[in-house]
CSV table of C-alpha atoms in Angstrom, one decimal:
chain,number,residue,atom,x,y,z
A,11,UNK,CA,182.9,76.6,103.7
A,12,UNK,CA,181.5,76.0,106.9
A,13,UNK,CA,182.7,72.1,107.1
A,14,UNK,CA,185.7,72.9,105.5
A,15,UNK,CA,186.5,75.2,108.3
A,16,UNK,CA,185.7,72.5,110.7
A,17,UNK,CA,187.5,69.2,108.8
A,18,UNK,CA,190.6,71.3,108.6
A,19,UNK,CA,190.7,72.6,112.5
A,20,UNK,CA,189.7,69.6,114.1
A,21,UNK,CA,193.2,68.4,114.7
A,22,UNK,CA,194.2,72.0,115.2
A,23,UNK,CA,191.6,73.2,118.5
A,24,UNK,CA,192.5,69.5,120.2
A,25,UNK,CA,196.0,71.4,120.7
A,26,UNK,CA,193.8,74.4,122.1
A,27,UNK,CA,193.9,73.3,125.8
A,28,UNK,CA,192.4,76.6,127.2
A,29,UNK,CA,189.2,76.5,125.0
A,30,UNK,CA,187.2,73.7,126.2
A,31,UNK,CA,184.1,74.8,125.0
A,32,UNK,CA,185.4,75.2,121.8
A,33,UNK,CA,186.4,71.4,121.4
A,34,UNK,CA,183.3,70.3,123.1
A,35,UNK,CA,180.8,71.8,120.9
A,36,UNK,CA,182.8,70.0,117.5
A,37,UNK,CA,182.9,66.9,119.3
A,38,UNK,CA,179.0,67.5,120.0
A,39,UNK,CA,178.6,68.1,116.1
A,40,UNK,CA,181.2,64.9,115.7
A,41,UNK,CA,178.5,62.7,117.2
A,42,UNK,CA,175.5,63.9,115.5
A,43,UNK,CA,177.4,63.2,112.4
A,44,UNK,CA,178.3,60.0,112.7
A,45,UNK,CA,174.7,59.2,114.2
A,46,UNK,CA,171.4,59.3,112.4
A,47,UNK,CA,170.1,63.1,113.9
A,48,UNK,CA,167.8,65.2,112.3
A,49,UNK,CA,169.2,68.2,110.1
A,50,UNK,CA,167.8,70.5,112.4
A,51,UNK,CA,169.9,69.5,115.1
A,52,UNK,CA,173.0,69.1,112.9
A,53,UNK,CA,172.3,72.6,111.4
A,54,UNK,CA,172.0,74.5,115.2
A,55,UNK,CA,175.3,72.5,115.9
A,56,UNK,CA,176.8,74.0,113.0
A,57,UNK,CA,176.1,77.0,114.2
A,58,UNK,CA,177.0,76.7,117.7
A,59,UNK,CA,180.3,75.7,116.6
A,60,UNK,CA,180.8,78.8,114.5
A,61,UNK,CA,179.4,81.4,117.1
A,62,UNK,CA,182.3,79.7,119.6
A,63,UNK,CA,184.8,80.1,117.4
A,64,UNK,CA,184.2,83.6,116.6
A,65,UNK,CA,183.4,85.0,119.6
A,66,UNK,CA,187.0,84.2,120.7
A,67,UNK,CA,189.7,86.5,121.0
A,68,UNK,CA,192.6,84.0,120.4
A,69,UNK,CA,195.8,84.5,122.3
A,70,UNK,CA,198.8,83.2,121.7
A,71,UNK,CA,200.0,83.4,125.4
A,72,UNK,CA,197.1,80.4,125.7
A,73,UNK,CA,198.2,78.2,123.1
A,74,UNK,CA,201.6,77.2,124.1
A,75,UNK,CA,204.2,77.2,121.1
A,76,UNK,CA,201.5,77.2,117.8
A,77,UNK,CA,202.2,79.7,115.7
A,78,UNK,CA,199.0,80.4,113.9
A,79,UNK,CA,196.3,80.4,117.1
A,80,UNK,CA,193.1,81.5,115.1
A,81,UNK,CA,191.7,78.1,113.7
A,82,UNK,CA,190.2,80.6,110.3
A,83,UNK,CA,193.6,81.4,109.8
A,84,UNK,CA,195.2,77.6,110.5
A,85,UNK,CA,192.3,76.8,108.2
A,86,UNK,CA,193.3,79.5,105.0
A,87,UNK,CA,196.9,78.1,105.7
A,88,UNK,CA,196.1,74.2,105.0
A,89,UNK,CA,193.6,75.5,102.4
A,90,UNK,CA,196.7,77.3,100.6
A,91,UNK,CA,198.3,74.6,100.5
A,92,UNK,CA,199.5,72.1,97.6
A,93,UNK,CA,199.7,68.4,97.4
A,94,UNK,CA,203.2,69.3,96.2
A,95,UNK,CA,204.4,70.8,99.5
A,96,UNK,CA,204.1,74.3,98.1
A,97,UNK,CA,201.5,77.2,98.6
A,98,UNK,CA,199.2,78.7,95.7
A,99,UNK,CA,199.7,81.7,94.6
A,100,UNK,CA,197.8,85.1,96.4
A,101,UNK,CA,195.6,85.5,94.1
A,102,UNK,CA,194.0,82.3,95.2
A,103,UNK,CA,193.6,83.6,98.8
A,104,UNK,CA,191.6,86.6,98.1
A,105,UNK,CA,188.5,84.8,97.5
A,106,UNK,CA,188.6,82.1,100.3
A,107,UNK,CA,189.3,85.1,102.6
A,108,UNK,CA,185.9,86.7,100.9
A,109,UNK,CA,184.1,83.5,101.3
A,110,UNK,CA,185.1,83.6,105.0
A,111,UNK,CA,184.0,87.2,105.9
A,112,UNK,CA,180.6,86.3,104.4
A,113,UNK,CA,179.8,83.1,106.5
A,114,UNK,CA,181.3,84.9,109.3
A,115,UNK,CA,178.2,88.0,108.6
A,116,UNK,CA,175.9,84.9,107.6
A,117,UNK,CA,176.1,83.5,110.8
A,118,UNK,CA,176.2,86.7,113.3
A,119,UNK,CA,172.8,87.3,111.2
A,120,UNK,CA,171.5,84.4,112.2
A,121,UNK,CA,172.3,84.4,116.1
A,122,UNK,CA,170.6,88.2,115.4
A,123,UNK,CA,167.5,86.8,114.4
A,124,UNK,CA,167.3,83.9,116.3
A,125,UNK,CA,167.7,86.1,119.7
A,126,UNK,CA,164.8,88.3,118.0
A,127,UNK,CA,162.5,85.7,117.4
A,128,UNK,CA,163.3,83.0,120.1
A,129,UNK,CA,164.6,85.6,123.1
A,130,UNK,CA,162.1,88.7,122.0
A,131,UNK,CA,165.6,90.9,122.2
A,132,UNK,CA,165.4,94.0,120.3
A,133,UNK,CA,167.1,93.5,116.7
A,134,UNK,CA,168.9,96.7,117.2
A,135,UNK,CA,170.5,95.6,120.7
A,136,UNK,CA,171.4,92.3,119.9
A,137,UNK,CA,173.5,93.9,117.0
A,138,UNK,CA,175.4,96.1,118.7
A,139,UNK,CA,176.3,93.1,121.8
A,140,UNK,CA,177.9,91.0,118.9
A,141,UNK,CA,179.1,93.7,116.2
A,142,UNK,CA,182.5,93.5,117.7
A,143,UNK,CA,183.1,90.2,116.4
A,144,UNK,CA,181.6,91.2,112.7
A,145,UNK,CA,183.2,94.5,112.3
A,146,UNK,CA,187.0,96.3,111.3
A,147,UNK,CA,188.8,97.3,114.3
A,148,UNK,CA,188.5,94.8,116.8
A,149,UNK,CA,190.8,92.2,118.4
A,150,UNK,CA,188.8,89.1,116.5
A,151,UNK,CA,188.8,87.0,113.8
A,152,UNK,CA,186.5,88.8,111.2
A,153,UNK,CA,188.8,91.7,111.9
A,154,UNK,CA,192.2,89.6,111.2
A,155,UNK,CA,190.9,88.8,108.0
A,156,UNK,CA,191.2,92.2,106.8
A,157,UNK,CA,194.9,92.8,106.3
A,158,UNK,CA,195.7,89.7,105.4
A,159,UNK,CA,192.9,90.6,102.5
A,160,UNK,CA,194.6,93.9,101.7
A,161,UNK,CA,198.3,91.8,102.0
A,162,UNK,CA,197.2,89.0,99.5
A,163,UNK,CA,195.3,91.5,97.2
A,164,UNK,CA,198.8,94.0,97.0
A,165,UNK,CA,200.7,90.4,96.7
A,166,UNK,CA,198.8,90.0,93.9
A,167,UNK,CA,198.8,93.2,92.1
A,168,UNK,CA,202.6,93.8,91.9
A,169,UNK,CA,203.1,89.7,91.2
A,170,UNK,CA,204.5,89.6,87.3
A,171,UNK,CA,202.7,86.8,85.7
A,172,UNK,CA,203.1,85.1,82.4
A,173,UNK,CA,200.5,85.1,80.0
A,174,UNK,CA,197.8,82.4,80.0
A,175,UNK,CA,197.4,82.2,76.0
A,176,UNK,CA,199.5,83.0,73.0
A,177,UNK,CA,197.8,83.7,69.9
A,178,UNK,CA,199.1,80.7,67.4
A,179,UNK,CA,197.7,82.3,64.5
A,180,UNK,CA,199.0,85.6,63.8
A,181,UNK,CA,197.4,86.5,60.8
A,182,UNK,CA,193.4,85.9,60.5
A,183,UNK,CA,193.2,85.0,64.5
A,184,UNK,CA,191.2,82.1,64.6
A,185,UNK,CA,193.5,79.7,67.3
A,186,UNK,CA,195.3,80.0,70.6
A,187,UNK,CA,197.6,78.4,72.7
A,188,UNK,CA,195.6,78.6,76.4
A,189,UNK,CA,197.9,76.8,79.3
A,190,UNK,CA,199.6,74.9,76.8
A,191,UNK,CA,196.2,73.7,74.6
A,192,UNK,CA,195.7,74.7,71.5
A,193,UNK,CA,192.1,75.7,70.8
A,194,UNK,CA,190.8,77.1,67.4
A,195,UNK,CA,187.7,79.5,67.2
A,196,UNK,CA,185.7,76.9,65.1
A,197,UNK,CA,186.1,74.6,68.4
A,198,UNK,CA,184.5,77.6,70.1
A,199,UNK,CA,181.5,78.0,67.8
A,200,UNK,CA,181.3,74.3,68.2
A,201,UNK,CA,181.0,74.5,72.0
A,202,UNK,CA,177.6,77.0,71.3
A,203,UNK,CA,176.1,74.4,68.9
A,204,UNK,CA,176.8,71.5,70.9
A,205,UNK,CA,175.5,73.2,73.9
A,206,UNK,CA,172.2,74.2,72.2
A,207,UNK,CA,171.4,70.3,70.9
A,208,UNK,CA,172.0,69.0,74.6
A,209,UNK,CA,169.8,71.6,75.5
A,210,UNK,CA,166.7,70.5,73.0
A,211,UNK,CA,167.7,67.0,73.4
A,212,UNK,CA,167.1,67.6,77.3
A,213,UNK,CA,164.3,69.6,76.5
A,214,UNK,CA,162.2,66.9,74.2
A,215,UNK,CA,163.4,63.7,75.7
A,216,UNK,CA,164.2,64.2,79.8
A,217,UNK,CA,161.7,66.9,80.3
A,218,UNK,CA,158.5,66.3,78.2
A,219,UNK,CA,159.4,62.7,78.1
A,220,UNK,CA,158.2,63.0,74.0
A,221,UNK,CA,155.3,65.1,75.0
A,222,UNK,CA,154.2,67.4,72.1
A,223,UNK,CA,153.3,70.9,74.3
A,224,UNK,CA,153.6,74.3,72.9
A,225,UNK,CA,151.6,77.9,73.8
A,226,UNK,CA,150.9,79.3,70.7
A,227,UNK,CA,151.5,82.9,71.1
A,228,UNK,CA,152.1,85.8,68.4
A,229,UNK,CA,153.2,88.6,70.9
A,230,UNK,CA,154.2,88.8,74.6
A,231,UNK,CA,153.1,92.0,76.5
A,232,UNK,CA,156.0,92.8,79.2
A,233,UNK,CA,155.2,96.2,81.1
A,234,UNK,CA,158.8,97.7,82.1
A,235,UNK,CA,157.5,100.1,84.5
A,236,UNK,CA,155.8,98.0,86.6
A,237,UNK,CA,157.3,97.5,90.5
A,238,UNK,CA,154.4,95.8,91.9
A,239,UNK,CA,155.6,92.2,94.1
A,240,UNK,CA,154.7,89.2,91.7
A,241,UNK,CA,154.8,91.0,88.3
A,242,UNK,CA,156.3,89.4,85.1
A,243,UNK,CA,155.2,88.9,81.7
A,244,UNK,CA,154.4,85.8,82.5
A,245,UNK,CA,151.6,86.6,84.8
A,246,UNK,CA,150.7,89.5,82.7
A,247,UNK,CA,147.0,89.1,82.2
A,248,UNK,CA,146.9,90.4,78.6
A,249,UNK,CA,149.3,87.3,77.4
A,250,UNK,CA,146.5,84.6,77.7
A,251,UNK,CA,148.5,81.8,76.2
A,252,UNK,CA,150.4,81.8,79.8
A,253,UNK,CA,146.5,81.5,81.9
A,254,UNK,CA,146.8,77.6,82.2
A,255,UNK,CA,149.5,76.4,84.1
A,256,UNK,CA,148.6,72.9,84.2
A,257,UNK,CA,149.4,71.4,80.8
A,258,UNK,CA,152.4,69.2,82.0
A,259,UNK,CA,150.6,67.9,85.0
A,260,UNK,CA,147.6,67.1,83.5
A,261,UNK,CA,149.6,64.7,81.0
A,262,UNK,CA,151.5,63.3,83.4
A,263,UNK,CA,148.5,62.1,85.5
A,264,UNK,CA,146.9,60.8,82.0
A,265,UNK,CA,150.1,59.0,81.8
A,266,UNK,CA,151.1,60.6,78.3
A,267,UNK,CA,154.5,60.0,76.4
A,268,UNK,CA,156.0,58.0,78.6
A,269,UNK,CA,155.2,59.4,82.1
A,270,UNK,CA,153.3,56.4,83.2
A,271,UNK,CA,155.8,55.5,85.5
A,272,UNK,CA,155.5,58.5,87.2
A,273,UNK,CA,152.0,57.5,89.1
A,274,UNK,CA,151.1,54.3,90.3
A,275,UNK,CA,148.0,52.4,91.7
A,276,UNK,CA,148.2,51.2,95.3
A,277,UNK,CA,145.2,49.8,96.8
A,278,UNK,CA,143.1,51.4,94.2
A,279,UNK,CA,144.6,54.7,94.6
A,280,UNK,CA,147.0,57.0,92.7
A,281,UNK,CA,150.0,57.9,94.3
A,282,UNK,CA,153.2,59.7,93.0
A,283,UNK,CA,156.6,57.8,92.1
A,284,UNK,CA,158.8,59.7,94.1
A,285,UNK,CA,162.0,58.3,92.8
A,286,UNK,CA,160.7,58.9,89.1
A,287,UNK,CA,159.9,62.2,90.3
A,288,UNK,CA,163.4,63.2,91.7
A,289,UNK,CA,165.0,61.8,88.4
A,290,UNK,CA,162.6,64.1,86.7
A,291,UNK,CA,163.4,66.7,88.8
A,292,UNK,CA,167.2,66.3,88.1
A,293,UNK,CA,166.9,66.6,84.3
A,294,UNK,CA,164.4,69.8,84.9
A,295,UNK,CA,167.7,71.6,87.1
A,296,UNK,CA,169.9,70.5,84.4
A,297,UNK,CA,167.5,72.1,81.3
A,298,UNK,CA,167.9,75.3,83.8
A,299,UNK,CA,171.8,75.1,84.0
A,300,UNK,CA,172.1,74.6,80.5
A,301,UNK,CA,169.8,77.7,79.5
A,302,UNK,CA,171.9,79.6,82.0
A,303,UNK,CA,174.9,78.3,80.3
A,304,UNK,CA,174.1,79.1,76.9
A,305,UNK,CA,172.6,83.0,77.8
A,306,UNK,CA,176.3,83.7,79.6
A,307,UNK,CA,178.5,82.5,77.1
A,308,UNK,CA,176.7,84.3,74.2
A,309,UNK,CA,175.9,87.4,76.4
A,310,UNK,CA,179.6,88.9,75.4
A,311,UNK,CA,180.4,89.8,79.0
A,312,UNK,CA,180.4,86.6,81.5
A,313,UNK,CA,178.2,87.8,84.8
A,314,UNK,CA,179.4,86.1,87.9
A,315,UNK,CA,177.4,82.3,88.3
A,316,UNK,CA,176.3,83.2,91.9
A,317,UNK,CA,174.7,86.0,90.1
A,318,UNK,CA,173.2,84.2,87.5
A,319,UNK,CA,171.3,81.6,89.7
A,320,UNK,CA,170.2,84.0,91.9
A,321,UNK,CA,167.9,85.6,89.2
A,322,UNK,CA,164.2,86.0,90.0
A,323,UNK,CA,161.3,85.8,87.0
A,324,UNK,CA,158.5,87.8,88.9
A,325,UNK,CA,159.1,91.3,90.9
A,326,UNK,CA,159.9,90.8,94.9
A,327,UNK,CA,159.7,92.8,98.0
A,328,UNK,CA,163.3,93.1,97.7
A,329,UNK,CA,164.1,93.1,94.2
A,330,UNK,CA,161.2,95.1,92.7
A,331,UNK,CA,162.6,94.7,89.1
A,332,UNK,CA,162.8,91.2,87.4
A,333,UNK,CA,165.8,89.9,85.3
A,334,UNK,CA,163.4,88.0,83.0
A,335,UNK,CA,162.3,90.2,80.5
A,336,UNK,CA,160.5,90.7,77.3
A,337,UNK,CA,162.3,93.7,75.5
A,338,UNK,CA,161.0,94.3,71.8
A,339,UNK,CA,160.4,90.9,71.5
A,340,UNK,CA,163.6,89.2,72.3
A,341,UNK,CA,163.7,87.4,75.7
A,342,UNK,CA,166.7,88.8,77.9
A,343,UNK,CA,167.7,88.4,81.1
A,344,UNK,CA,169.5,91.1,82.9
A,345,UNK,CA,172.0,91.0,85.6
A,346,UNK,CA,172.0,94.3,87.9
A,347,UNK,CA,175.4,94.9,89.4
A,348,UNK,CA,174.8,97.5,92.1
A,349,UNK,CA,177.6,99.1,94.1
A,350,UNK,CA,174.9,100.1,97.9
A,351,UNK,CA,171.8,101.1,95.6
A,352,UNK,CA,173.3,102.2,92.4
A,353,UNK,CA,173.0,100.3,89.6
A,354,UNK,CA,176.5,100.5,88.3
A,355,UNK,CA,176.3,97.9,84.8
A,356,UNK,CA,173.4,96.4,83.5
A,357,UNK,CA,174.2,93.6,80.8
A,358,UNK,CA,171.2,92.0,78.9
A,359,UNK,CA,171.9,89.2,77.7
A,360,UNK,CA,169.8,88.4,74.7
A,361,UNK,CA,168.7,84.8,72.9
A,362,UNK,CA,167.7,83.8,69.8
A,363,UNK,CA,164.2,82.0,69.0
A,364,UNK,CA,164.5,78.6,69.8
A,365,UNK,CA,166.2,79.0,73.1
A,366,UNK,CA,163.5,81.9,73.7
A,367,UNK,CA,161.1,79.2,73.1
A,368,UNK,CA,162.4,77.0,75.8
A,369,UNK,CA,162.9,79.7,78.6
A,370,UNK,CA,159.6,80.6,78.6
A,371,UNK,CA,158.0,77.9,77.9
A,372,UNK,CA,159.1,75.6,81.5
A,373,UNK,CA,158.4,78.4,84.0
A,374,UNK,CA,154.2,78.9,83.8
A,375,UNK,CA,153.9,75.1,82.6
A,376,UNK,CA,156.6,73.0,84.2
A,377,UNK,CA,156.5,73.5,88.0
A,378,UNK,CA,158.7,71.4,90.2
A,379,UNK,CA,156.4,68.7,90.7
């Protein structure tokens, strides 16, 4: 969002003659860019750019005959906009408009800390100096956002819209027309199959490589009730068959199946394959997405995918109740939707055996190399 922001108000802030320091600091970033600087220099920039542009209160008075004077807003403008000439509908804007707020929060956070830690200000002082360019109320641009939130949102609400499928079948309800496609519920059931033999396949043959390892276990003790940081079934000491973590590794540097390639001699040494390691690493994110995949779309109620990948497998400070469980011994994992500290609607989202097999199975053994 952030280098959206910035591609589409580069043209837009050289027209900003009164706000030097705001065209400075993106031609600063320009030039890192286009030379070879280290992240950490292009990711302060970043920053830097951001704090400038909202710390500003943009006046029109400033900005000669330009309309929209607030680069967020030229930005959600070009952003709404279609190849066609035309702009999307509101509902479209709601969520860029979210997405905005929260980098807006995400950075003020982060000039909070880095004043804390760098400038030894107190955390509670250097909130209040910037919470007028973070909060409702204000002359700035985190502030602007908000009716135009509440405008597109009531846009949105009283907006007729036709439907976006039609049942074609009428009678046993087994197909629909969505957007114009027909789609049957056999192609559906397809879709859970299909997902389920990509998933083995990625399992057996990008993942073990044709490795045969299993844990033999009969029963998996998961204690509920249990806050304390680091917990999970899988570090429960009564479940033995979890104690060695090392089975994959210890293969690998054998050279088993065909992970040979993945160490090689040098001067008599062993030393790692490192771009045989990030393949391996690919396929090992994908087996994730696809266990994600398949636990959302048979769950019955689809959680939201920011949600989903932000699920822990061991208790935190933070989040003192996993979402990988073992519940009368099914495998679920639960997504907590809290509203401040109430947990609102949990939805457990259950497996069935052989899928069970393979979510357990990568996290004790199969470690990110």
């Amino acid at each position: 969002m952030a280098a959206g922001q910035l591609t589409c108000t580069t043209c837009a802030i050289e027209l900003f003659g009164p706000y030097e320091g705001v065209r400075n600091s993106i031609l600063r970033l320009q030039t890192l860019l286009d030379g070879d600087s280290e992240q950490d220099m292009v990711v302060e920039q970043i920053h830097s750019v951001l704090l400038r542009l909202w710390t500003i209160s943009w006046n029109k008075r400033d900005c000669g005959e330009i309309t929209i004077v607030d680069p967020t807003e030229h930005c959600l403008a070009l952003l709404m906009l279609k190849e066609s000439g035309t702009f999307k509908e509101p509902k479209e804007l709601t969520s860029l408009i979210s997405k905005f707020e929260y980098c807006i929060c995400l950075t003020f956070l982060c000039e909070i800390n880095d004043r804390v830690s760098q400038k030894k200000e107190d955390r509670e002082e250097a909130c209040i100096e910037l919470q007028h360019w973070f909060t409702e109320n204000n002359y700035s641009t985190f502030a602007s956002l908000h009716p135009l939130q509440h405008m597109a949102s009531a846009i949105a609400y009283d907006s007729p819209g036709l439907p976006r499928f039609l049942w074609a079948d009428t009678e046993n309800w087994r197909s629909l027309y969505h957007e114009g496609n027909l789609i049957t519920f056999d192609e559906i059931c397809q879709i859970f199959q299909d997902t389920e033999k990509k998933l083995i396949k990625t399992w057996e043959k990008k993942v073990l490589w044709g490795l045969s390892l299993s844990i033999p276990c009969k029963a998996i003790v998961d204690n509920l009730t249990n806050k304390d940081v680091g917990y999970s079934f899988l570090f429960d000491v009564k479940n033995t068959a979890f104690k060695d973590c090392t089975h994959l590794i210890h293969e690998v540097v054998r050279g088993k199946g065909s992970f040979g390639k993945f160490v090689v001699v040098r001067e008599g040494s062993l030393s790692w394959n490192v771009g045989a390691l990030h393949g391996w690493l690919k396929d090992y994110a994908e087996l994730h997405r696809l266990l994600l995949l398949r636990a959302a779309i048979l769950s019955g109620a689809l959680a939201r995918g920011s949600e989903m990948t932000a699920m822990t497998y061991h208790n935190t400070q933070i989040h003192t109740t996993c979402n990988l469980m073992c519940m009368g011994g099914h495998i679920a994992l639960v997504c907590q939707y809290s509203k401040t500290t109430m947990v609102i609607r949990p939805l457990h989202k259950m497996v069935n055996s052989t899928v069970t097999a393979l979510t357990i199975y990568p996290l004790p053994n199969h470690t990110p190399l």
